[in-house]
mmCIF file of C-alpha atoms and ligand atoms in Angstrom:
data_model
loop_
_atom_site.group_PDB
_atom_site.id
_atom_site.type_symbol
_atom_site.label_atom_id
_atom_site.label_comp_id
_atom_site.label_asym_id
_atom_site.label_seq_id
_atom_site.Cartn_x
_atom_site.Cartn_y
_atom_site.Cartn_z
ATOM 1 C CA MET A 1 -25.028 -56.273 91.640
ATOM 2 C CA SER A 2 -25.291 -56.694 95.458
ATOM 3 C CA GLN A 3 -26.095 -60.191 96.910
ATOM 4 C CA VAL A 4 -28.352 -60.630 99.166
ATOM 5 C CA ILE A 5 -27.824 -62.849 102.364
ATOM 6 C CA CYS A 6 -31.259 -63.475 104.096
ATOM 7 C CA ILE A 7 -31.073 -64.673 108.061
ATOM 8 C CA THR A 8 -34.297 -66.856 109.025
ATOM 9 C CA GLY A 9 -34.566 -69.387 112.218
ATOM 10 C CA GLY A 10 -37.334 -70.461 114.005
ATOM 11 C CA ILE A 11 -38.699 -68.425 117.200
ATOM 12 C CA GLY A 12 -36.223 -66.841 119.474
ATOM 13 C CA SER A 13 -33.108 -67.829 117.525
ATOM 14 C CA GLY A 14 -31.384 -64.754 117.490
ATOM 15 C CA LYS A 15 -32.204 -63.649 114.079
ATOM 16 C CA SER A 16 -32.849 -60.010 115.495
ATOM 17 C CA THR A 17 -29.277 -60.294 117.629
ATOM 18 C CA VAL A 18 -27.722 -60.950 114.593
ATOM 19 C CA CYS A 19 -29.677 -58.297 112.387
ATOM 20 C CA ARG A 20 -28.812 -56.065 115.346
ATOM 21 C CA TYR A 21 -24.739 -56.960 115.155
ATOM 22 C CA LEU A 22 -24.835 -56.684 111.393
ATOM 23 C CA GLU A 23 -26.100 -52.923 111.318
ATOM 24 C CA GLU A 24 -23.790 -52.021 114.217
ATOM 25 C CA ARG A 25 -21.077 -53.110 111.920
ATOM 26 C CA GLY A 26 -22.686 -50.574 108.796
ATOM 27 C CA TYR A 27 -24.214 -52.941 106.952
ATOM 28 C CA PRO A 28 -28.007 -52.616 105.509
ATOM 29 C CA VAL A 29 -30.781 -55.133 106.784
ATOM 30 C CA TYR A 30 -34.445 -55.530 105.512
ATOM 31 C CA TYR A 31 -36.315 -56.397 107.905
ATOM 32 C CA SER A 32 -39.257 -58.150 106.506
ATOM 33 C CA ASP A 33 -42.055 -58.608 109.359
ATOM 34 C CA ILE A 34 -41.263 -54.517 110.649
ATOM 35 C CA ARG A 35 -41.820 -54.209 106.831
ATOM 36 C CA ALA A 36 -45.144 -56.062 106.422
ATOM 37 C CA LYS A 37 -46.845 -54.510 109.491
ATOM 38 C CA ALA A 38 -45.904 -51.023 108.294
ATOM 39 C CA LEU A 39 -47.060 -51.668 104.544
ATOM 40 C CA MET A 40 -50.221 -53.486 106.456
ATOM 41 C CA GLU A 41 -51.416 -50.017 107.825
ATOM 42 C CA GLY A 42 -49.597 -47.818 105.712
ATOM 43 C CA ASP A 43 -50.484 -49.532 102.047
ATOM 44 C CA TYR A 44 -53.919 -47.809 101.244
ATOM 45 C CA GLN A 45 -54.573 -51.153 98.795
ATOM 46 C CA LEU A 46 -53.130 -53.630 100.788
ATOM 47 C CA ARG A 47 -55.429 -52.449 103.580
ATOM 48 C CA GLU A 48 -58.627 -52.538 101.667
ATOM 49 C CA GLN A 49 -57.263 -55.758 100.292
ATOM 50 C CA LEU A 50 -57.093 -57.225 103.717
ATOM 51 C CA ILE A 51 -60.180 -55.763 104.908
ATOM 52 C CA THR A 52 -62.334 -57.622 102.267
ATOM 53 C CA VAL A 53 -60.714 -60.579 103.352
ATOM 54 C CA PHE A 54 -60.812 -60.618 107.193
ATOM 55 C CA GLY A 55 -63.675 -58.128 107.817
ATOM 56 C CA THR A 56 -62.690 -54.823 109.694
ATOM 57 C CA THR A 57 -62.011 -56.324 113.105
ATOM 58 C CA ILE A 58 -58.294 -56.435 112.201
ATOM 59 C CA TYR A 59 -58.063 -52.634 112.354
ATOM 60 C CA THR A 60 -58.960 -50.004 114.917
ATOM 61 C CA ASP A 61 -60.616 -47.064 113.238
ATOM 62 C CA ARG A 62 -59.789 -48.931 109.922
ATOM 63 C CA GLU A 63 -55.636 -48.202 110.402
ATOM 64 C CA VAL A 64 -54.209 -49.701 113.027
ATOM 65 C CA LEU A 65 -53.624 -53.332 112.571
ATOM 66 C CA ASN A 66 -54.900 -55.377 115.435
ATOM 67 C CA ARG A 67 -52.097 -57.988 115.317
ATOM 68 C CA THR A 68 -53.196 -60.286 117.532
ATOM 69 C CA GLU A 69 -56.936 -60.326 116.366
ATOM 70 C CA LEU A 70 -55.089 -61.363 112.876
ATOM 71 C CA ALA A 71 -53.162 -64.157 114.168
ATOM 72 C CA ARG A 72 -55.878 -65.313 116.277
ATOM 73 C CA ARG A 73 -57.716 -65.652 112.668
ATOM 74 C CA ILE A 74 -55.125 -67.619 111.021
ATOM 75 C CA PHE A 75 -53.740 -69.656 113.950
ATOM 76 C CA ASN A 76 -56.065 -72.755 112.622
ATOM 77 C CA ASP A 77 -57.219 -71.752 109.578
ATOM 78 C CA SER A 78 -54.545 -72.719 106.768
ATOM 79 C CA ASN A 79 -56.681 -70.859 104.324
ATOM 80 C CA LEU A 80 -57.144 -67.955 105.436
ATOM 81 C CA LYS A 81 -53.443 -68.021 106.381
ATOM 82 C CA HIS A 82 -52.745 -68.476 102.757
ATOM 83 C CA SER A 83 -54.929 -65.838 101.803
ATOM 84 C CA LEU A 84 -53.033 -63.568 103.875
ATOM 85 C CA GLU A 85 -49.883 -64.643 102.789
ATOM 86 C CA SER A 86 -50.753 -64.384 99.292
ATOM 87 C CA ILE A 87 -51.967 -60.438 99.639
ATOM 88 C CA VAL A 88 -49.197 -59.635 101.653
ATOM 89 C CA HIS A 89 -45.960 -61.472 100.353
ATOM 90 C CA PRO A 90 -46.084 -59.916 96.877
ATOM 91 C CA ARG A 91 -46.080 -56.313 97.901
ATOM 92 C CA VAL A 92 -43.183 -56.699 100.905
ATOM 93 C CA HIS A 93 -41.162 -58.029 97.744
ATOM 94 C CA GLU A 94 -41.992 -55.114 95.633
ATOM 95 C CA ASP A 95 -41.226 -53.414 98.721
ATOM 96 C CA PHE A 96 -37.643 -54.724 99.147
ATOM 97 C CA VAL A 97 -36.756 -54.809 95.250
ATOM 98 C CA GLN A 98 -37.571 -51.077 95.882
ATOM 99 C CA TRP A 99 -35.380 -50.437 99.293
ATOM 100 C CA SER A 100 -32.524 -52.413 97.615
ATOM 101 C CA LYS A 101 -32.329 -50.511 94.962
ATOM 102 C CA ASP A 102 -31.636 -47.722 96.916
ATOM 103 C CA GLN A 103 -28.772 -49.348 98.613
ATOM 104 C CA THR A 104 -24.967 -48.970 97.657
ATOM 105 C CA SER A 105 -23.976 -51.624 99.569
ATOM 106 C CA ARG A 106 -22.475 -55.060 97.806
ATOM 107 C CA LEU A 107 -24.157 -57.032 100.626
ATOM 108 C CA LEU A 108 -27.382 -56.573 101.458
ATOM 109 C CA PHE A 109 -29.118 -58.373 104.399
ATOM 110 C CA LYS A 110 -33.021 -59.764 104.795
ATOM 111 C CA GLU A 111 -34.336 -60.432 108.096
ATOM 112 C CA SER A 112 -36.807 -62.998 106.775
ATOM 113 C CA PRO A 113 -38.283 -65.488 109.459
ATOM 114 C CA LEU A 114 -40.687 -67.569 106.347
ATOM 115 C CA ALA A 115 -37.234 -67.702 103.965
ATOM 116 C CA LEU A 116 -37.664 -71.372 103.838
ATOM 117 C CA GLU A 117 -41.319 -71.580 104.069
ATOM 118 C CA ILE A 118 -41.873 -69.241 101.764
ATOM 119 C CA ASP A 119 -39.060 -69.976 99.241
ATOM 120 C CA ASP A 120 -38.181 -66.581 99.199
ATOM 121 C CA GLN A 121 -36.169 -65.912 95.652
ATOM 122 C CA SER A 122 -34.479 -62.527 96.628
ATOM 123 C CA CYS A 123 -31.831 -65.192 98.770
ATOM 124 C CA GLN A 124 -29.097 -65.606 97.426
ATOM 125 C CA THR A 125 -27.938 -66.967 100.548
ATOM 126 C CA ILE A 126 -30.281 -68.607 103.321
ATOM 127 C CA VAL A 127 -28.189 -68.383 107.174
ATOM 128 C CA VAL A 128 -30.278 -70.642 109.129
ATOM 129 C CA VAL A 129 -29.656 -69.180 113.198
ATOM 130 C CA HIS A 130 -29.964 -72.268 115.033
ATOM 131 C CA ALA A 131 -30.051 -73.005 118.977
ATOM 132 C CA GLU A 132 -31.698 -75.781 120.543
ATOM 133 C CA ALA A 133 -35.654 -75.386 120.785
ATOM 134 C CA GLU A 134 -35.174 -75.294 125.087
ATOM 135 C CA LEU A 135 -32.570 -72.950 125.013
ATOM 136 C CA ARG A 136 -34.959 -70.591 122.759
ATOM 137 C CA ILE A 137 -37.924 -71.244 125.000
ATOM 138 C CA SER A 138 -35.737 -69.952 127.684
ATOM 139 C CA ARG A 139 -34.749 -67.329 125.932
ATOM 140 C CA VAL A 140 -38.039 -66.129 124.915
ATOM 141 C CA LEU A 141 -39.231 -66.394 127.995
ATOM 142 C CA GLY A 142 -36.515 -64.274 129.191
ATOM 143 C CA ARG A 143 -37.769 -61.373 126.552
ATOM 144 C CA ASN A 144 -41.131 -61.896 126.584
ATOM 145 C CA SER A 145 -42.175 -61.848 130.471
ATOM 146 C CA ASN A 146 -45.645 -62.146 130.055
ATOM 147 C CA TRP A 147 -45.725 -65.011 128.113
ATOM 148 C CA THR A 148 -45.995 -69.137 128.803
ATOM 149 C CA ARG A 149 -43.816 -71.733 127.895
ATOM 150 C CA GLU A 150 -47.204 -73.076 125.930
ATOM 151 C CA ASP A 151 -47.447 -69.951 123.979
ATOM 152 C CA VAL A 152 -43.913 -70.348 122.951
ATOM 153 C CA GLU A 153 -44.393 -74.275 122.113
ATOM 154 C CA ALA A 154 -47.441 -73.175 119.971
ATOM 155 C CA ARG A 155 -45.660 -71.148 117.774
ATOM 156 C CA MET A 156 -42.888 -73.386 117.548
ATOM 157 C CA ARG A 157 -45.586 -75.966 116.369
ATOM 158 C CA ASN A 158 -46.663 -73.617 113.719
ATOM 159 C CA GLN A 159 -43.396 -73.337 112.159
ATOM 160 C CA ILE A 160 -41.820 -75.962 109.928
ATOM 161 C CA SER A 161 -39.223 -78.150 111.664
ATOM 162 C CA ASP A 162 -35.518 -77.476 112.875
ATOM 163 C CA GLU A 163 -34.785 -80.706 110.969
ATOM 164 C CA GLN A 164 -36.600 -78.872 107.808
ATOM 165 C CA ARG A 165 -34.798 -75.765 108.341
ATOM 166 C CA LEU A 166 -31.226 -77.299 108.611
ATOM 167 C CA ARG A 167 -31.709 -79.702 105.592
ATOM 168 C CA LEU A 168 -32.873 -76.128 103.734
ATOM 169 C CA ALA A 169 -29.946 -73.834 105.195
ATOM 170 C CA HIS A 170 -27.053 -72.679 102.631
ATOM 171 C CA GLN A 171 -25.297 -71.578 106.083
ATOM 172 C CA VAL A 172 -26.093 -72.692 109.586
ATOM 173 C CA LEU A 173 -25.204 -69.969 112.170
ATOM 174 C CA ASP A 174 -25.057 -71.454 115.752
ATOM 175 C CA ASN A 175 -26.166 -69.575 118.788
ATOM 176 C CA SER A 176 -25.955 -71.909 121.728
ATOM 177 C CA GLY A 177 -22.885 -70.033 123.244
ATOM 178 C CA THR A 178 -22.612 -66.197 124.342
ATOM 179 C CA PRO A 179 -23.242 -63.781 122.412
ATOM 180 C CA ASP A 180 -19.695 -62.802 121.946
ATOM 181 C CA GLU A 181 -19.140 -66.390 120.752
ATOM 182 C CA LEU A 182 -22.321 -65.069 118.017
ATOM 183 C CA GLN A 183 -20.571 -62.244 117.214
ATOM 184 C CA GLU A 184 -17.246 -64.120 116.390
ATOM 185 C CA LYS A 185 -18.663 -66.697 113.921
ATOM 186 C CA LEU A 186 -20.561 -63.776 112.620
ATOM 187 C CA ASP A 187 -17.110 -62.011 111.751
ATOM 188 C CA GLN A 188 -15.991 -65.301 110.310
ATOM 189 C CA LEU A 189 -19.069 -65.299 107.737
ATOM 190 C CA LEU A 190 -18.451 -61.703 107.033
ATOM 191 C CA THR A 191 -14.887 -62.217 106.195
ATOM 192 C CA LYS A 192 -15.782 -65.436 103.573
ATOM 193 C CA TRP A 193 -19.191 -62.839 102.384
ATOM 194 C CA SER A 194 -16.947 -59.553 101.425
HETATM 195 P P1 ATP B 201 -38.253 -64.139 117.229
HETATM 196 O O1 ATP B 201 -38.666 -65.606 116.307
HETATM 197 O O2 ATP B 201 -39.498 -64.403 118.421
HETATM 198 O O3 ATP B 201 -38.676 -62.586 116.550
HETATM 199 P P2 ATP B 201 -35.181 -63.599 117.390
HETATM 200 O O4 ATP B 201 -35.051 -65.229 116.092
HETATM 201 O O5 ATP B 201 -35.352 -62.473 116.500
HETATM 202 O O6 ATP B 201 -36.852 -64.209 118.033
HETATM 203 P P3 ATP B 201 -33.829 -62.602 119.095
HETATM 204 O O7 ATP B 201 -35.114 -62.124 119.546
HETATM 205 O O8 ATP B 201 -32.823 -61.989 118.653
HETATM 206 O O9 ATP B 201 -34.305 -63.698 118.198
HETATM 207 O O10 ATP B 201 -33.178 -63.552 120.503
HETATM 208 C C1 ATP B 201 -34.214 -64.112 121.680
HETATM 209 C C2 ATP B 201 -33.853 -63.459 123.208
HETATM 210 O O11 ATP B 201 -32.520 -64.525 123.388
HETATM 211 C C3 ATP B 201 -33.459 -62.334 123.137
HETATM 212 O O12 ATP B 201 -33.959 -61.879 124.213
HETATM 213 C C4 ATP B 201 -32.180 -62.179 123.017
HETATM 214 O O13 ATP B 201 -31.481 -61.097 123.680
HETATM 215 C C5 ATP B 201 -31.601 -63.316 123.267
HETATM 216 N N1 ATP B 201 -30.323 -63.871 122.708
HETATM 217 C C6 ATP B 201 -30.002 -63.817 121.331
HETATM 218 N N2 ATP B 201 -28.739 -64.342 121.336
HETATM 219 C C7 ATP B 201 -28.489 -64.706 122.843
HETATM 220 C C8 ATP B 201 -27.386 -65.700 122.855
HETATM 221 N N3 ATP B 201 -26.149 -66.027 122.153
HETATM 222 N N4 ATP B 201 -26.987 -65.721 124.423
HETATM 223 C C9 ATP B 201 -27.740 -65.021 125.611
HETATM 224 N N5 ATP B 201 -28.858 -64.547 125.040
HETATM 225 C C10 ATP B 201 -29.275 -64.637 123.722
#
């Protein structure tokens, strides 16, 4: 029986950095956001359900997802956001279950930015990658050169607070230091989980 460890955290906390390292170490990682986007484009039934709720403008030629338009539509509309989640999350969960059946590793990792918000029941352990807001803002601005500080802050306001995240975490992985320090901490956790 595999153990599912979910990697979550606020914007720019280092989730993808952690997951890339886990993959380098040979662990399988399921990327929820990437799979969600692939399913929203590739799964005909899901696409049609979304078009029923949002209209055709969220796709170009009915198949390429217009993420900017979708994000714009749900940004200040919690009902629409809820509709989107109730359509997409069950399909992604089904896809994750299928994926996990194909894995042989005893430890499975899932990058799940919304693990705490959606109370993701597939996670046995929830790891919150954490760094202070200012550090995350500067890292995101370094990564996304076309974003402004306001863009990052707006996304932060749309996520649960750091306090909530830290309170709900099963494990906090501090990412305030260097990438090498992050890897060291992750190695210690891997030893604990193995
Ligand atoms: P998002 O929420 O936007 O998906 P994320 O949580 O996946 O972000 P990453 O993309 O892994 O975060 O990290 C954000 C940026 O910070 C990246 O450019 C990454 O290379 C950099 N970064 C991550 N950890 C560190 C670190 N310890 N030291 C310096 N830079 C870091």
